[in-house]
Tab-separated table of C-alpha atoms in Angstrom:
chain	number	residue	atom	x	y	z
F	748	MET	CA	25.975	26.930	33.789
F	749	LYS	CA	22.969	25.404	34.054
F	750	PRO	CA	20.473	25.236	31.682
F	751	GLU	CA	17.575	26.799	33.441
F	752	ASP	CA	20.075	29.846	33.956
F	753	ASP	CA	20.359	30.350	30.048
F	754	PRO	CA	17.265	30.334	27.844
F	755	TRP	CA	19.364	29.204	24.921
F	756	LEU	CA	20.731	26.518	26.525
F	757	GLU	CA	17.119	25.648	28.472
F	758	HIS	CA	15.579	25.319	25.114
F	759	ALA	CA	18.597	23.465	23.647
F	760	HIS	CA	18.235	21.096	26.760
F	761	LYS	CA	14.521	20.286	25.785
F	762	ASN	CA	15.317	20.089	22.130
F	763	ALA	CA	18.016	17.272	22.942
F	764	GLU	CA	15.608	15.601	25.281
F	765	HIS	CA	13.039	15.522	22.564
F	766	LEU	CA	15.499	14.230	20.240
F	767	ALA	CA	16.896	11.516	22.641
F	768	GLY	CA	13.094	10.180	23.412
F	769	GLU	CA	12.445	9.812	19.748
F	770	ILE	CA	15.523	8.071	19.103
F	771	GLU	CA	14.355	5.695	22.122
F	772	LYS	CA	11.213	5.017	20.098
F	773	LEU	CA	12.964	4.150	17.286
F	774	ALA	CA	15.424	1.685	19.120
F	775	SER	CA	12.104	0.037	20.286
F	776	LEU	CA	11.321	-0.957	16.968
F	777	THR	CA	14.215	-2.796	16.305
F	778	SER	CA	13.406	-5.484	18.634
F	779	PRO	CA	12.273	-7.216	16.851
F	780	ILE	CA	11.432	-6.361	13.503
F	781	ARG	CA	8.322	-7.401	12.343
F	782	GLN	CA	8.695	-11.275	11.819
F	783	ASN	CA	5.627	-12.215	9.744
F	784	HIS	CA	5.458	-9.504	7.463
F	785	PRO	CA	6.644	-9.143	3.823
F	786	ILE	CA	10.383	-7.967	3.830
F	787	ILE	CA	9.100	-4.484	2.498
F	788	THR	CA	6.543	-3.659	5.248
F	789	LYS	CA	8.496	-5.291	8.288
F	790	TYR	CA	10.897	-2.758	7.990
F	791	GLN	CA	8.287	0.267	7.205
F	792	ASP	CA	7.657	1.390	10.839
F	793	PHE	CA	11.232	1.837	11.417
F	794	TRP	CA	12.380	3.371	8.007
F	795	ASN	CA	9.160	5.816	8.932
F	796	LYS	CA	10.564	6.851	12.236
F	797	ALA	CA	13.752	7.097	11.212
F	798	LYS	CA	12.741	9.830	7.967
F	799	GLU	CA	10.638	11.550	10.586
F	800	ILE	CA	13.969	11.889	12.935
F	801	THR	CA	15.661	12.975	10.348
F	802	GLY	CA	13.736	16.067	9.806
F	803	LEU	CA	13.817	16.675	13.527
F	804	PHE	CA	17.580	17.043	13.421
F	805	LYS	CA	17.240	19.684	10.686
F	806	GLU	CA	14.525	21.404	12.378
F	807	LEU	CA	14.808	21.369	15.962
F	808	LYS	CA	16.706	24.567	17.060
F	809	PRO	CA	19.030	25.529	19.096
F	810	LEU	CA	20.621	22.192	19.688
F	811	ALA	CA	24.259	22.263	21.414
F	812	HIS	CA	27.027	20.714	19.407
F	813	ASP	CA	27.949	17.875	21.701
F	814	ASP	CA	24.327	16.838	22.030
F	815	ARG	CA	23.512	16.814	18.473
F	816	ASP	CA	26.968	14.999	17.548
F	817	LEU	CA	25.837	12.257	20.183
F	818	LEU	CA	22.591	12.006	19.097
F	819	TRP	CA	23.424	11.842	15.809
F	820	SER	CA	25.810	9.040	16.320
F	821	GLN	CA	23.222	6.874	18.283
F	822	PHE	CA	21.021	7.592	15.459
F	823	ASN	CA	22.879	6.496	13.221
F	824	THR	CA	24.363	3.354	14.280
F	825	LEU	CA	20.854	2.183	14.809
F	826	CYS	CA	20.129	2.990	11.072
F	827	ARG	CA	23.432	1.129	9.902
F	828	GLU	CA	22.646	-1.884	12.433
F	829	VAL	CA	19.340	-2.225	10.942
F	830	LYS	CA	20.289	-1.766	7.070
F	831	GLU	CA	23.060	-4.890	7.789
F	832	THR	CA	20.058	-6.673	8.928
F	833	GLN	CA	17.741	-5.926	6.105
F	834	LYS	CA	20.576	-6.514	3.279
F	835	PRO	CA	20.299	-10.133	3.199
F	836	GLU	CA	17.293	-10.415	2.673
F	837	TYR	CA	16.757	-8.287	-0.457
F	838	GLY	CA	18.250	-11.483	-2.328
F	839	LYS	CA	14.798	-13.228	-1.185
F	840	LEU	CA	12.871	-10.000	-1.760
F	841	GLU	CA	13.982	-10.226	-5.667
F	842	LEU	CA	12.845	-13.145	-6.194
F	843	VAL	CA	9.646	-12.839	-4.397
F	844	SER	CA	9.115	-9.637	-6.342
F	845	ARG	CA	10.035	-11.483	-9.913
F	846	GLY	CA	7.740	-14.302	-9.071
F	847	HIS	CA	5.015	-11.937	-8.670
F	848	PHE	CA	5.705	-9.876	-11.787
F	849	ASP	CA	5.497	-12.894	-13.717
F	850	GLU	CA	2.263	-13.900	-12.494
F	851	ILE	CA	0.862	-10.532	-13.224
F	852	MET	CA	2.530	-9.909	-16.565
F	853	LYS	CA	0.999	-13.170	-17.879
F	854	HIS	CA	-2.472	-11.881	-17.188
F	855	VAL	CA	-1.528	-8.847	-18.926
F	856	GLU	CA	-0.296	-10.890	-21.669
F	857	LEU	CA	-3.711	-12.494	-21.893
F	858	ALA	CA	-5.330	-9.290	-21.820
F	859	GLN	CA	-4.161	-8.027	-24.781
F	860	PHE	CA	-5.184	-8.562	-28.595
F	861	PRO	CA	-2.649	-9.531	-31.450
F	862	ALA	CA	-1.395	-6.720	-33.561
F	863	GLY	CA	-3.889	-5.749	-36.239
F	864	ALA	CA	-6.307	-8.153	-34.872
F	865	PRO	CA	-9.161	-6.171	-32.773
F	866	PRO	CA	-11.819	-7.792	-31.385
F	867	ARG	CA	-15.076	-8.435	-33.208
F	868	ASN	CA	-17.574	-8.848	-30.970
F	869	ILE	CA	-17.996	-7.635	-27.043
F	870	HIS	CA	-17.616	-11.362	-25.680
F	871	ALA	CA	-13.696	-11.323	-26.710
F	872	LEU	CA	-13.508	-7.614	-24.881
F	873	VAL	CA	-15.570	-8.961	-21.785
F	874	GLU	CA	-13.481	-11.848	-21.571
F	875	ARG	CA	-9.945	-9.958	-22.173
F	876	GLY	CA	-11.017	-7.179	-19.870
F	877	GLN	CA	-11.117	-10.373	-16.797
F	878	ALA	CA	-7.734	-11.070	-17.382
F	879	LEU	CA	-6.882	-7.267	-17.171
F	880	LYS	CA	-8.884	-6.817	-14.266
F	881	THR	CA	-6.895	-10.178	-12.404
F	882	ALA	CA	-3.660	-7.988	-13.060
F	883	GLY	CA	-5.075	-5.331	-11.049
F	884	ASP	CA	-6.151	-7.183	-8.493
F	885	LEU	CA	-2.744	-9.317	-8.266
F	886	LEU	CA	-0.653	-5.854	-8.241
F	887	GLY	CA	-2.954	-4.416	-5.551
F	888	LYS	CA	-2.521	-7.777	-3.409
F	889	TYR	CA	1.072	-8.112	-4.164
F	890	LYS	CA	2.166	-4.565	-3.820
F	891	HIS	CA	3.597	-4.507	-0.554
F	892	GLU	CA	6.128	-7.990	-1.989
F	893	MET	CA	7.530	-6.072	-4.780
F	894	LEU	CA	10.392	-3.897	-5.548
F	895	ALA	CA	9.563	-0.454	-6.944
F	896	LYS	CA	10.744	-1.162	-10.659
F	897	HIS	CA	8.825	-4.381	-10.749
F	898	LYS	CA	5.646	-2.792	-9.866
F	899	LYS	CA	6.010	0.405	-12.328
F	900	THR	CA	6.607	-1.900	-15.156
F	901	CYS	CA	3.241	-4.043	-14.104
F	902	PHE	CA	1.293	-0.410	-13.285
F	903	ASP	CA	2.400	0.952	-16.431
F	904	ARG	CA	1.363	-2.426	-18.578
F	905	ILE	CA	-1.652	-2.581	-17.088
F	906	GLN	CA	-2.791	1.358	-17.998
F	907	THR	CA	-1.800	1.125	-21.251
F	908	THR	CA	-3.617	-2.111	-21.613
F	909	ARG	CA	-6.433	-0.212	-20.433
F	910	THR	CA	-6.193	2.634	-22.679
F	911	VAL	CA	-6.267	0.305	-25.380
F	912	HIS	CA	-9.269	-1.406	-24.184
F	913	ASP	CA	-11.295	1.767	-23.684
F	914	ALA	CA	-10.651	2.724	-27.206
F	915	LEU	CA	-11.815	-0.373	-28.777
F	916	TRP	CA	-14.887	-0.333	-26.157
F	917	ASP	CA	-15.515	2.813	-28.240
F	918	THR	CA	-14.792	1.595	-31.431
F	919	LEU	CA	-17.612	-1.448	-30.606
F	920	ASN	CA	-20.327	1.007	-29.412
F	921	ALA	CA	-19.985	2.844	-32.350
F	922	ARG	CA	-20.803	0.404	-34.598
F	923	LYS	CA	-23.946	-0.758	-32.785
F	924	PRO	CA	-27.386	0.531	-33.444
F	925	LEU	CA	-27.799	3.735	-31.082
F	926	PRO	CA	-30.338	2.272	-28.476
F	927	LYS	CA	-27.812	-0.751	-28.007
F	928	ALA	CA	-24.671	0.999	-27.573
F	929	GLU	CA	-26.228	3.586	-25.204
F	930	ASN	CA	-27.075	0.446	-23.060
F	931	VAL	CA	-23.592	-1.096	-23.518
F	932	ASN	CA	-21.790	2.126	-22.793
F	933	ARG	CA	-23.708	2.792	-19.472
F	934	VAL	CA	-23.008	-1.021	-18.370
F	935	GLN	CA	-19.388	-0.719	-19.339
F	936	LYS	CA	-19.319	2.603	-17.005
F	937	ASN	CA	-20.937	0.926	-14.429
F	938	LEU	CA	-18.197	-1.874	-14.432
F	939	GLU	CA	-15.545	0.559	-15.164
F	940	VAL	CA	-16.573	2.400	-11.809
F	941	ASN	CA	-17.089	-0.965	-9.893
F	942	TYR	CA	-13.759	-2.113	-10.863
F	943	GLU	CA	-12.163	1.196	-9.131
F	944	ARG	CA	-14.468	0.859	-6.023
F	945	TYR	CA	-13.275	-3.002	-5.332
F	946	ARG	CA	-10.029	-2.343	-5.807
F	947	LYS	CA	-9.916	1.008	-3.342
F	948	ALA	CA	-12.159	-1.783	-0.867
F	949	ALA	CA	-9.538	-4.395	-1.531
F	950	THR	CA	-6.576	-1.978	-0.520
F	951	ALA	CA	-8.432	-0.419	2.385
F	952	LEU	CA	-9.388	-3.554	3.432
F	953	GLU	CA	-5.507	-4.594	3.451
F	954	ASN	CA	-4.599	-1.509	5.229
F	955	PHE	CA	-6.788	-2.168	7.904
F	956	GLN	CA	-5.813	-5.444	8.379
F	957	LEU	CA	-2.529	-4.771	8.993
F	958	THR	CA	-3.199	-2.112	11.231
F	959	ALA	CA	-5.432	-4.980	13.403
F	960	ALA	CA	-2.569	-6.993	13.631
F	961	HIS	CA	-0.301	-4.080	15.022
F	962	ILE	CA	-2.867	-3.558	17.543
F	963	ARG	CA	-3.386	-7.083	18.369
F	964	ARG	CA	0.449	-7.477	18.616
F	965	PHE	CA	0.429	-4.387	21.042
F	966	LEU	CA	-2.009	-5.714	23.342
F	967	ALA	CA	-0.232	-8.803	23.964
F	968	SER	CA	2.581	-7.524	25.254
F	969	CYS	CA	1.058	-4.436	27.229
F	970	ASP	CA	1.174	-4.197	30.834
F	971	ASP	CA	-0.483	-0.620	31.134
F	972	PRO	CA	-3.975	-0.872	32.053
F	973	GLU	CA	-5.024	2.416	30.859
F	974	LYS	CA	-3.254	1.793	27.306
F	975	HIS	CA	-4.667	-1.925	27.049
F	976	ALA	CA	-8.280	-0.385	27.511
F	977	ARG	CA	-7.555	2.573	24.884
F	978	ALA	CA	-6.260	0.054	22.286
F	979	THR	CA	-8.782	-2.687	23.021
F	980	ALA	CA	-11.302	0.401	21.866
F	981	GLN	CA	-9.026	1.056	18.963
F	982	LEU	CA	-9.420	-2.409	17.369
F	983	ALA	CA	-12.939	-2.630	17.911
F	984	ASP	CA	-13.300	0.191	15.523
F	985	VAL	CA	-10.810	-1.394	13.089
F	986	GLU	CA	-12.684	-4.415	13.307
F	987	ARG	CA	-15.754	-2.886	12.537
F	988	ARG	CA	-14.397	-0.995	9.670
F	989	ILE	CA	-12.659	-4.230	8.371
F	990	ASN	CA	-16.755	-5.978	8.460
F	991	ASP	CA	-18.065	-2.832	6.371
F	992	ILE	CA	-15.453	-2.663	3.848
F	993	LYS	CA	-15.947	-6.817	3.404
F	994	ALA	CA	-19.635	-6.364	2.946
F	995	GLY	CA	-18.887	-3.577	0.478
F	996	ILE	CA	-16.614	-5.725	-1.367
F	997	GLN	CA	-19.207	-8.348	-1.621
F	998	LYS	CA	-21.494	-5.853	-3.214
F	999	PHE	CA	-18.966	-4.576	-5.839
F	1000	GLU	CA	-18.578	-8.405	-6.622
F	1001	LYS	CA	-22.171	-8.820	-7.363
F	1002	TRP	CA	-22.372	-5.947	-9.160
F	1003	ILE	CA	-19.727	-6.513	-11.238
F	1004	GLU	CA	-20.768	-10.045	-11.853
F	1005	ASP	CA	-24.033	-8.499	-13.020
F	1006	ASP	CA	-22.778	-6.133	-15.645
F	1007	GLU	CA	-20.459	-8.714	-17.208
F	1008	ARG	CA	-23.249	-11.098	-17.395
F	1009	THR	CA	-25.327	-8.158	-19.056
F	1010	LEU	CA	-22.414	-7.344	-21.650
F	1011	LYS	CA	-21.983	-10.851	-22.653
F	1012	GLU	CA	-25.721	-11.204	-23.284
F	1013	GLU	CA	-25.602	-8.057	-25.926
């Protein structure tokens, strides 16, 4: 019986064709795996697509048993080949991740105060706060080159140290005459807000730069004039966003510098 003669078969046939098309897209991501990206991100497109296809196998119904078995076999073969390619690189990633972990934790240690020896003045707290900011910036910079266990440990230690710093700021401000304490508190809050803005902008910049690089690679191999034109327009838009974010980062850096100078003068 032809698929068009039976609604169930016709629907199942369309589902099989859809899955086959998605698996073909997945296969295109293996040749080549992006060579110039960090070990984690170079496989990201493939495994994101694989996760999507896994969901399709569960969601697409009806699907003929023979078609499902064949497509599942093709899908598993692709995943197995990429996993085998990825395994040898994990050891390299462990070393790279450990290096970033040690660098970040060094700054976290610099941001901490000895037990029972809290800061006696704002200058000491500002100095340690800069070390904590550096640790946070480095975590944002290297997060795509680190293992989850290393990222989590760094993040938790940074957050714990930041909580201690916030409490110390409250203690120091409480000791000051009210007008001066209010001013310090205001500047400190501005500083924390701008730190957060800076971190978010830096992350956004990194993501847009990755997108721009991906589009440029597509343009280098695209022979379809219509797709090339659309991608060129998209790249121009992404590059405008990148320039806007860079301008914003420069402003945040200036505001942070001004606030830190104000705190040192208090």
